[in-house]
mmCIF file of C-alpha atoms in Angstrom:
data_model
loop_
_atom_site.group_PDB
_atom_site.id
_atom_site.type_symbol
_atom_site.label_atom_id
_atom_site.label_comp_id
_atom_site.label_asym_id
_atom_site.label_seq_id
_atom_site.Cartn_x
_atom_site.Cartn_y
_atom_site.Cartn_z
ATOM 1 C CA MET A 584 33.091 45.666 22.773
ATOM 2 C CA THR A 585 31.784 43.939 25.576
ATOM 3 C CA ASP A 586 31.804 40.209 25.598
ATOM 4 C CA ALA A 587 28.003 39.295 25.365
ATOM 5 C CA SER A 588 28.592 36.256 27.486
ATOM 6 C CA LEU A 589 29.498 38.285 30.575
ATOM 7 C CA LEU A 590 26.035 40.198 30.088
ATOM 8 C CA VAL A 591 23.692 37.968 28.801
ATOM 9 C CA HIS A 592 23.033 34.062 29.490
ATOM 10 C CA ARG A 593 21.126 32.062 26.787
ATOM 11 C CA GLY A 594 18.546 29.841 28.402
ATOM 12 C CA ARG A 595 16.719 27.281 27.265
ATOM 13 C CA GLU A 596 13.886 27.429 25.005
ATOM 14 C CA GLY A 597 15.020 30.934 23.687
ATOM 15 C CA TRP A 598 15.199 32.688 26.973
ATOM 16 C CA LEU A 599 17.492 35.394 27.501
ATOM 17 C CA PHE A 600 18.774 36.629 30.999
ATOM 18 C CA LEU A 601 20.652 39.627 32.078
ATOM 19 C CA THR A 602 23.400 38.232 34.327
ATOM 20 C CA GLY A 603 26.230 41.106 34.456
ATOM 21 C CA GLY A 604 26.208 45.124 33.636
ATOM 22 C CA THR A 605 26.051 47.666 36.130
ATOM 23 C CA ASN A 606 23.511 46.020 38.695
ATOM 24 C CA PHE A 607 25.492 42.565 38.909
ATOM 25 C CA VAL A 608 22.379 40.929 38.558
ATOM 26 C CA THR A 609 23.785 37.464 39.331
ATOM 27 C CA THR A 610 25.313 38.583 42.532
ATOM 28 C CA LEU A 611 22.277 39.798 43.808
ATOM 29 C CA TYR A 612 20.972 35.955 44.801
ATOM 30 C CA GLN A 613 23.435 35.307 47.705
ATOM 31 C CA ARG A 614 22.445 35.516 51.309
ATOM 32 C CA ASP A 615 25.912 36.492 52.235
ATOM 33 C CA GLY A 616 28.454 38.823 49.990
ATOM 34 C CA GLY A 617 27.250 39.810 46.464
ATOM 35 C CA HIS A 618 25.681 43.236 46.026
ATOM 36 C CA LEU A 619 22.407 42.259 48.034
ATOM 37 C CA PRO A 620 23.034 40.370 50.930
ATOM 38 C CA ASP A 621 20.335 39.902 53.733
ATOM 39 C CA GLU A 622 21.886 42.592 55.877
ATOM 40 C CA ALA A 623 21.882 45.247 52.935
ATOM 41 C CA LEU A 624 17.962 44.376 52.571
ATOM 42 C CA LEU A 625 17.447 45.512 56.022
ATOM 43 C CA PRO A 626 17.145 49.166 55.065
ATOM 44 C CA TRP A 627 14.476 48.414 52.258
ATOM 45 C CA ARG A 628 12.414 46.790 54.817
ATOM 46 C CA ASP A 629 12.711 49.653 57.521
ATOM 47 C CA ALA A 630 11.922 52.138 54.266
ATOM 48 C CA ILE A 631 8.998 50.445 53.378
ATOM 49 C CA ILE A 632 7.703 50.527 56.966
ATOM 50 C CA GLU A 633 8.458 54.095 57.338
ATOM 51 C CA ARG A 634 6.492 54.686 54.047
ATOM 52 C CA GLU A 635 3.546 53.040 55.119
ATOM 53 C CA ARG A 636 3.694 54.847 58.444
ATOM 54 C CA ARG A 637 3.897 58.373 56.702
ATOM 55 C CA SER A 638 1.576 57.360 54.158
ATOM 56 C CA HIS A 639 -0.973 56.642 57.014
ATOM 57 C CA GLU A 640 -0.216 59.973 58.845
ATOM 58 C CA LEU A 641 -1.369 61.762 55.443
ATOM 59 C CA GLY A 642 -4.474 59.753 55.663
ATOM 60 C CA ALA A 643 -3.404 57.696 52.419
ATOM 61 C CA ARG A 644 -3.299 53.825 51.805
ATOM 62 C CA PHE A 645 0.310 52.324 50.584
ATOM 63 C CA ALA A 646 1.658 49.699 48.720
ATOM 64 C CA HIS A 647 4.900 48.490 47.649
ATOM 65 C CA VAL A 648 5.632 46.837 44.110
ATOM 66 C CA VAL A 649 8.726 45.214 43.322
ATOM 67 C CA ALA A 650 8.770 44.088 39.778
ATOM 68 C CA PRO A 651 10.629 40.747 39.864
ATOM 69 C CA GLU A 652 13.909 40.022 37.933
ATOM 70 C CA LYS A 653 13.088 37.814 35.074
ATOM 71 C CA LEU A 654 15.650 35.017 36.617
ATOM 72 C CA THR A 655 13.436 35.262 39.985
ATOM 73 C CA ILE A 656 10.294 34.183 37.870
ATOM 74 C CA TYR A 657 11.984 32.271 34.926
ATOM 75 C CA GLY A 658 14.778 30.671 36.658
ATOM 76 C CA HIS A 659 13.794 27.428 35.861
ATOM 77 C CA LYS A 660 14.740 27.897 32.113
ATOM 78 C CA GLN A 661 18.491 28.605 33.150
ATOM 79 C CA ALA A 662 20.760 26.503 30.612
ATOM 80 C CA GLU A 663 23.117 25.873 33.377
ATOM 81 C CA PRO A 664 22.693 27.038 37.141
ATOM 82 C CA LEU A 665 23.518 30.651 37.506
ATOM 83 C CA VAL A 666 21.693 31.340 40.322
ATOM 84 C CA ASP A 667 19.209 29.970 42.875
ATOM 85 C CA PRO A 668 15.726 31.601 41.852
ATOM 86 C CA GLU A 669 14.558 31.136 45.887
ATOM 87 C CA LEU A 670 17.392 33.512 46.830
ATOM 88 C CA ALA A 671 15.935 36.269 44.947
ATOM 89 C CA PRO A 672 16.203 39.717 46.812
ATOM 90 C CA VAL A 673 12.444 40.137 46.704
ATOM 91 C CA ILE A 674 11.707 36.670 48.250
ATOM 92 C CA ARG A 675 14.582 37.324 51.156
ATOM 93 C CA LEU A 676 13.086 40.891 51.643
ATOM 94 C CA ALA A 677 9.357 39.284 52.176
ATOM 95 C CA GLN A 678 10.950 37.091 54.817
ATOM 96 C CA LEU A 679 12.287 39.934 56.752
ATOM 97 C CA PHE A 680 8.736 41.044 57.728
ATOM 98 C CA GLU A 681 8.506 37.811 59.508
ATOM 99 C CA GLY A 682 5.013 36.969 57.869
ATOM 100 C CA GLU A 683 3.331 40.373 58.225
ATOM 101 C CA ALA A 684 4.803 41.901 54.955
ATOM 102 C CA GLY A 685 1.059 42.492 53.774
ATOM 103 C CA ALA A 686 0.292 44.634 57.128
ATOM 104 C CA PHE A 687 3.080 47.392 55.668
ATOM 105 C CA GLY A 688 1.717 47.625 52.325
ATOM 106 C CA TRP A 689 3.733 44.631 50.647
ATOM 107 C CA VAL A 690 2.419 43.461 47.280
ATOM 108 C CA ASP A 691 3.726 39.968 46.383
ATOM 109 C CA LEU A 692 4.138 39.309 42.732
ATOM 110 C CA VAL A 693 6.327 36.115 42.553
ATOM 111 C CA SER A 694 3.776 33.992 43.608
ATOM 112 C CA PRO A 695 1.092 34.369 40.950
ATOM 113 C CA MET A 696 3.656 35.002 38.453
ATOM 114 C CA ARG A 697 5.301 31.891 39.127
ATOM 115 C CA GLU A 698 1.516 30.226 38.879
ATOM 116 C CA TYR A 699 1.446 31.652 35.217
ATOM 117 C CA ARG A 700 4.726 31.494 34.186
ATOM 118 C CA ASP A 701 4.604 28.505 31.770
ATOM 119 C CA LYS A 702 1.048 29.035 30.836
ATOM 120 C CA VAL A 703 1.902 32.567 29.162
ATOM 121 C CA ASP A 704 4.861 34.581 28.651
ATOM 122 C CA LEU A 705 4.973 37.128 31.473
ATOM 123 C CA TYR A 706 8.423 38.837 30.136
ATOM 124 C CA TRP A 707 10.139 39.141 26.773
ATOM 125 C CA ARG A 708 12.387 36.207 25.727
ATOM 126 C CA THR A 709 14.975 39.065 24.717
ATOM 127 C CA ASP A 710 14.531 41.669 27.084
ATOM 128 C CA THR A 711 14.310 42.284 30.970
ATOM 129 C CA HIS A 712 10.960 43.867 30.952
ATOM 130 C CA TRP A 713 7.474 42.415 31.339
ATOM 131 C CA THR A 714 5.019 41.746 28.348
ATOM 132 C CA PRO A 715 1.627 43.160 28.352
ATOM 133 C CA ILE A 716 0.158 39.923 30.012
ATOM 134 C CA GLY A 717 2.725 40.164 32.659
ATOM 135 C CA CYS A 718 2.089 44.042 33.154
ATOM 136 C CA LEU A 719 -1.772 43.128 33.241
ATOM 137 C CA LEU A 720 -1.144 40.418 35.925
ATOM 138 C CA ALA A 721 0.964 43.014 38.238
ATOM 139 C CA TYR A 722 -1.820 45.230 37.936
ATOM 140 C CA GLU A 723 -4.326 43.046 39.011
ATOM 141 C CA THR A 724 -2.779 41.788 41.839
ATOM 142 C CA LEU A 725 -1.898 45.500 43.020
ATOM 143 C CA CYS A 726 -5.727 46.316 42.708
ATOM 144 C CA GLU A 727 -6.621 43.447 44.724
ATOM 145 C CA ALA A 728 -4.019 44.462 47.578
ATOM 146 C CA ILE A 729 -5.042 48.147 47.854
ATOM 147 C CA GLY A 730 -8.755 47.508 47.267
ATOM 148 C CA LEU A 731 -9.375 49.022 43.749
ATOM 149 C CA GLN A 732 -12.088 48.038 41.539
ATOM 150 C CA ARG A 733 -10.278 46.895 38.617
ATOM 151 C CA ASN A 734 -10.944 47.785 34.776
ATOM 152 C CA ASP A 735 -12.152 44.799 33.097
ATOM 153 C CA GLU A 736 -12.479 46.291 29.716
ATOM 154 C CA LEU A 737 -8.625 46.728 29.605
ATOM 155 C CA VAL A 738 -8.457 43.207 27.922
ATOM 156 C CA MET A 739 -10.101 44.566 25.069
ATOM 157 C CA ARG A 740 -7.860 47.226 24.415
ATOM 158 C CA PRO A 741 -6.093 47.802 20.825
ATOM 159 C CA PHE A 742 -2.701 46.356 20.042
ATOM 160 C CA ARG A 743 -0.299 46.030 17.099
ATOM 161 C CA ASP A 744 2.017 43.053 16.428
ATOM 162 C CA PHE A 745 5.383 43.458 15.016
ATOM 163 C CA LYS A 746 9.225 42.268 15.528
ATOM 164 C CA LYS A 747 11.360 44.340 17.461
ATOM 165 C CA LEU A 748 15.164 44.094 18.481
ATOM 166 C CA MET A 749 15.188 44.435 22.086
ATOM 167 C CA ASP A 750 17.689 45.012 24.990
ATOM 168 C CA LEU A 751 19.094 41.601 25.109
ATOM 169 C CA GLY A 752 18.773 40.553 21.552
ATOM 170 C CA SER A 753 20.623 43.402 20.706
ATOM 171 C CA LYS A 754 23.771 42.377 22.720
ATOM 172 C CA LEU A 755 24.153 38.964 20.713
ATOM 173 C CA ALA A 756 25.891 38.168 17.755
ATOM 174 C CA PRO A 757 23.901 37.761 15.549
ATOM 175 C CA GLN A 758 21.413 40.047 16.836
ATOM 176 C CA ARG A 759 17.984 38.446 17.760
ATOM 177 C CA TRP A 760 14.723 39.809 16.995
ATOM 178 C CA GLU A 761 11.225 39.002 18.719
ATOM 179 C CA ALA A 762 7.857 39.264 17.728
ATOM 180 C CA ILE A 763 6.000 41.224 20.276
ATOM 181 C CA ARG A 764 2.934 42.712 20.956
ATOM 182 C CA GLU A 765 2.192 46.375 22.115
ATOM 183 C CA VAL A 766 -1.392 47.011 23.599
ATOM 184 C CA THR A 767 -2.141 50.710 24.086
ATOM 185 C CA TRP A 768 -3.895 50.745 27.456
ATOM 186 C CA LEU A 769 -4.921 54.202 27.617
ATOM 187 C CA LYS A 770 -8.439 55.281 26.503
ATOM 188 C CA ASP A 771 -10.721 57.107 28.944
ATOM 189 C CA ALA A 772 -7.782 58.599 30.772
ATOM 190 C CA SER A 773 -5.843 61.460 29.319
ATOM 191 C CA ARG A 774 -2.267 62.511 30.080
ATOM 192 C CA VAL A 775 -3.156 66.357 31.198
ATOM 193 C CA ARG A 776 0.233 67.493 32.218
ATOM 194 C CA GLU A 777 4.243 66.645 31.688
ATOM 195 C CA ASN A 778 7.159 68.138 32.953
ATOM 196 C CA ALA A 779 10.278 68.641 30.676
ATOM 197 C CA VAL A 780 12.092 65.581 31.811
ATOM 198 C CA VAL A 781 8.840 63.470 30.096
ATOM 199 C CA ARG A 782 9.653 65.463 26.955
ATOM 200 C CA LEU A 783 13.182 64.508 27.216
ATOM 201 C CA LEU A 784 12.578 61.034 27.745
ATOM 202 C CA GLU A 785 10.221 60.776 24.669
ATOM 203 C CA THR A 786 12.531 62.637 22.480
ATOM 204 C CA PRO A 787 14.426 59.988 20.287
ATOM 205 C CA GLU A 788 17.584 61.965 20.212
ATOM 206 C CA PHE A 789 18.219 61.208 23.855
ATOM 207 C CA GLY A 790 17.347 57.355 23.408
ATOM 208 C CA GLY A 791 15.530 57.324 26.883
ATOM 209 C CA GLU A 792 18.784 58.182 28.828
ATOM 210 C CA ILE A 793 17.141 60.806 30.629
ATOM 211 C CA HIS A 794 14.334 59.442 32.512
ATOM 212 C CA VAL A 795 14.495 59.928 36.492
ATOM 213 C CA GLY A 796 12.321 62.815 37.754
ATOM 214 C CA CYS A 797 9.566 62.488 34.811
ATOM 215 C CA HIS A 798 6.401 63.800 36.123
ATOM 216 C CA ALA A 799 2.922 63.107 34.570
ATOM 217 C CA THR A 800 -0.359 63.684 35.543
ATOM 218 C CA PHE A 801 -3.317 61.612 34.030
ATOM 219 C CA ARG A 802 -7.157 62.326 34.647
ATOM 220 C CA ASN A 803 -9.949 60.123 33.910
ATOM 221 C CA PRO A 804 -13.366 61.025 34.413
ATOM 222 C CA GLN A 805 -14.658 57.669 33.316
ATOM 223 C CA ALA A 806 -12.955 55.861 36.211
ATOM 224 C CA ALA A 807 -14.842 53.532 38.538
ATOM 225 C CA ASN A 808 -12.369 54.467 41.589
ATOM 226 C CA ARG A 809 -12.831 58.077 42.253
ATOM 227 C CA CYS A 810 -9.856 58.628 44.160
ATOM 228 C CA LYS A 811 -5.974 59.894 43.421
ATOM 229 C CA VAL A 812 -2.966 57.696 43.476
ATOM 230 C CA VAL A 813 0.847 58.709 43.536
ATOM 231 C CA LEU A 814 2.978 56.546 41.951
ATOM 232 C CA PHE A 815 6.623 56.534 42.186
ATOM 233 C CA GLY A 816 8.079 53.829 39.620
ATOM 234 C CA ASP A 817 10.661 53.408 36.865
ATOM 235 C CA SER A 818 10.626 51.465 33.287
ATOM 236 C CA PHE A 819 8.236 48.940 34.435
ATOM 237 C CA SER A 820 5.773 51.944 34.836
ATOM 238 C CA SER A 821 6.952 54.749 32.813
ATOM 239 C CA ALA A 822 4.870 57.731 31.502
ATOM 240 C CA GLY A 823 3.709 56.470 28.191
ATOM 241 C CA PRO A 824 0.409 54.447 27.561
ATOM 242 C CA TYR A 825 1.839 50.864 27.569
ATOM 243 C CA LEU A 826 3.029 50.224 30.905
ATOM 244 C CA LEU A 827 1.540 50.194 34.585
ATOM 245 C CA THR A 828 1.124 53.594 34.779
ATOM 246 C CA ALA A 829 -1.564 53.608 32.113
ATOM 247 C CA LEU A 830 -3.251 50.741 33.138
ATOM 248 C CA LEU A 831 -3.586 52.605 37.001
ATOM 249 C CA ALA A 832 -4.511 55.872 34.913
ATOM 250 C CA GLU A 833 -7.566 53.793 33.306
ATOM 251 C CA THR A 834 -8.658 52.661 36.891
ATOM 252 C CA VAL A 835 -8.500 55.810 39.014
ATOM 253 C CA ALA A 836 -9.793 59.478 38.833
ATOM 254 C CA GLU A 837 -6.408 60.895 38.996
ATOM 255 C CA LEU A 838 -3.030 59.615 39.024
ATOM 256 C CA GLU A 839 0.711 61.482 38.956
ATOM 257 C CA PHE A 840 3.363 59.440 37.872
ATOM 258 C CA VAL A 841 6.981 60.137 39.001
ATOM 259 C CA TRP A 842 10.062 58.373 37.868
ATOM 260 C CA SER A 843 12.326 57.810 41.144
ATOM 261 C CA ALA A 844 13.281 54.751 43.263
ATOM 262 C CA ASN A 845 12.758 57.239 46.101
ATOM 263 C CA VAL A 846 9.893 58.967 47.813
ATOM 264 C CA ASP A 847 9.696 63.048 47.655
ATOM 265 C CA TRP A 848 7.393 63.395 50.600
ATOM 266 C CA ARG A 849 7.066 67.062 50.055
ATOM 267 C CA PHE A 850 5.577 66.438 46.607
ATOM 268 C CA VAL A 851 3.202 63.776 48.334
ATOM 269 C CA ARG A 852 2.081 66.505 50.892
ATOM 270 C CA ARG A 853 1.178 68.916 47.848
ATOM 271 C CA ALA A 854 -0.456 66.093 46.146
ATOM 272 C CA ARG A 855 -2.756 64.977 48.836
ATOM 273 C CA PRO A 856 -3.393 61.461 47.332
ATOM 274 C CA ASP A 857 -5.594 58.807 48.459
ATOM 275 C CA ILE A 858 -2.672 56.460 47.567
ATOM 276 C CA VAL A 859 0.742 56.162 47.590
ATOM 277 C CA VAL A 860 2.336 53.345 45.584
ATOM 278 C CA THR A 861 6.213 52.795 45.155
ATOM 279 C CA GLN A 862 7.248 50.257 42.468
ATOM 280 C CA ILE A 863 10.703 49.422 41.713
ATOM 281 C CA ALA A 864 12.822 46.785 39.571
ATOM 282 C CA GLU A 865 14.376 43.968 41.803
ATOM 283 C CA ARG A 866 17.812 44.700 40.362
ATOM 284 C CA TYR A 867 17.497 48.220 41.259
ATOM 285 C CA MET A 868 17.195 47.247 44.722
ATOM 286 C CA ALA A 869 21.197 47.263 45.165
ATOM 287 C CA LEU A 870 21.167 50.794 45.627
ATOM 288 C CA PRO A 871 19.592 51.252 49.362
ATOM 289 C CA PRO A 872 16.879 54.012 49.662
ATOM 290 C CA ASN A 873 17.092 57.227 51.182
ATOM 291 C CA ASP A 874 13.407 58.605 50.486
ATOM 292 C CA ARG A 875 15.511 62.416 49.957
ATOM 293 C CA PHE A 876 14.490 62.611 46.683
ATOM 294 C CA ASN A 877 13.683 66.211 45.820
ATOM 295 C CA LEU A 878 11.319 66.402 42.312
ATOM 296 C CA ARG A 879 11.849 70.129 41.692
ATOM 297 C CA TRP A 880 15.487 70.001 41.845
ATOM 298 C CA THR A 881 15.819 67.024 39.926
ATOM 299 C CA GLU A 882 13.625 68.278 37.290
ATOM 300 C CA ILE A 883 16.082 71.141 36.827
ATOM 301 C CA ARG A 884 19.190 69.530 36.783
ATOM 302 C CA GLN A 885 17.729 66.859 34.242
ATOM 303 C CA ALA A 886 16.668 69.732 31.937
ATOM 304 C CA MET A 887 20.182 71.269 32.137
ATOM 305 C CA ARG A 888 21.350 67.755 31.237
ATOM 306 C CA GLY A 889 18.978 67.655 28.098
ATOM 307 C CA ARG A 890 20.446 71.151 27.174
ATOM 308 C CA ARG A 891 24.107 70.132 27.280
ATOM 309 C CA LYS A 892 23.506 67.097 25.216
ATOM 310 C CA ARG A 893 21.731 68.747 22.753
ATOM 311 C CA PHE A 894 24.577 71.341 22.448
ATOM 312 C CA ASP A 895 27.197 68.524 22.517
ATOM 313 C CA ALA A 896 25.653 66.998 19.618
ATOM 314 C CA TRP A 897 25.161 70.427 17.505
ATOM 315 C CA ARG A 898 28.977 71.105 18.221
ATOM 316 C CA ARG A 899 29.904 67.956 17.248
ATOM 317 C CA ALA A 900 27.570 68.363 14.157
ATOM 318 C CA LYS A 901 29.439 71.625 13.540
ATOM 319 C CA MET A 902 33.038 70.012 13.832
ATOM 320 C CA ASP A 903 32.191 67.197 11.436
ATOM 321 C CA ALA A 904 30.929 69.626 8.774
ATOM 322 C CA TRP A 905 34.099 71.710 9.084
ATOM 323 C CA ARG A 906 36.412 68.750 9.111
ATOM 324 C CA GLN A 907 34.393 67.534 5.791
ATOM 325 C CA GLY A 908 34.571 71.087 4.387
ATOM 326 C CA SER A 909 38.571 70.977 5.312
ATOM 327 C CA ARG A 910 39.012 67.819 3.433
ATOM 328 C CA LYS A 911 37.376 69.038 0.186
ATOM 329 C CA THR A 912 39.702 71.947 -0.120
ATOM 330 C CA LEU A 913 42.800 69.970 0.458
#
């Protein structure tokens, strides 16, 4: 069993922080060495500049959003010094633009989140993701950056309160549950199309493991903004009714969401959006961008992966039934 202390830091006031895992989170806060030094951030700067240029050539506005790591926003809740939050990759990357990040579509979430962090929980204390309030703040900041009229009725959307065992809390012994609020943002918008990868993501037997290549289309005849957005994002956006994708779907006439850290420019040309948004979690920036993503091929590969996993589960069930039957005859 993995030692929880190698993955999770128990901060002050019940705050838990991811420190290890496949993304080596605490090693990302270093200018030299580690898994994301300044030199490794240069490809991200260049990719953002190129994305803005290509979007402009296609007649679309562009925005890039980094969902900050929880340590970047709530680093002052560390029980002992683990990282210097001022060396967060998202802060160092913005500095590489030499004061002109906004000109290339950069959307700063660190400043507004740090302003409100002690007034309300913007992230779950036992998980790595933002709360509905944190997601709403990111949405409002993005709308202001790209000139969208935000939907002020979103604050009145229905919610439910319940206790949940979340990612970081599940790694502790004993496990720690958290009282959470789940807001359903979707009301006027409808998800009119989803691909096989979305259906795999939303099938409980796969546990959310299959997600890259999700593609969902939303339409909203009531939207104040009569435009189309293409959003490339991850689990901070997702394809369901609870996160950033749903908020944007309630704001624009049409939204296409694709789960990917990289852009498929063939898809963008076919979609002909008015706005292109790329969103990525800060810890995933350890992998450099290449924008050679191919949605169609990814859909095929992920569908095949789902079939293999389903077949493997069926085979294991058959083998278990055979072994149990064999024991009864002994």
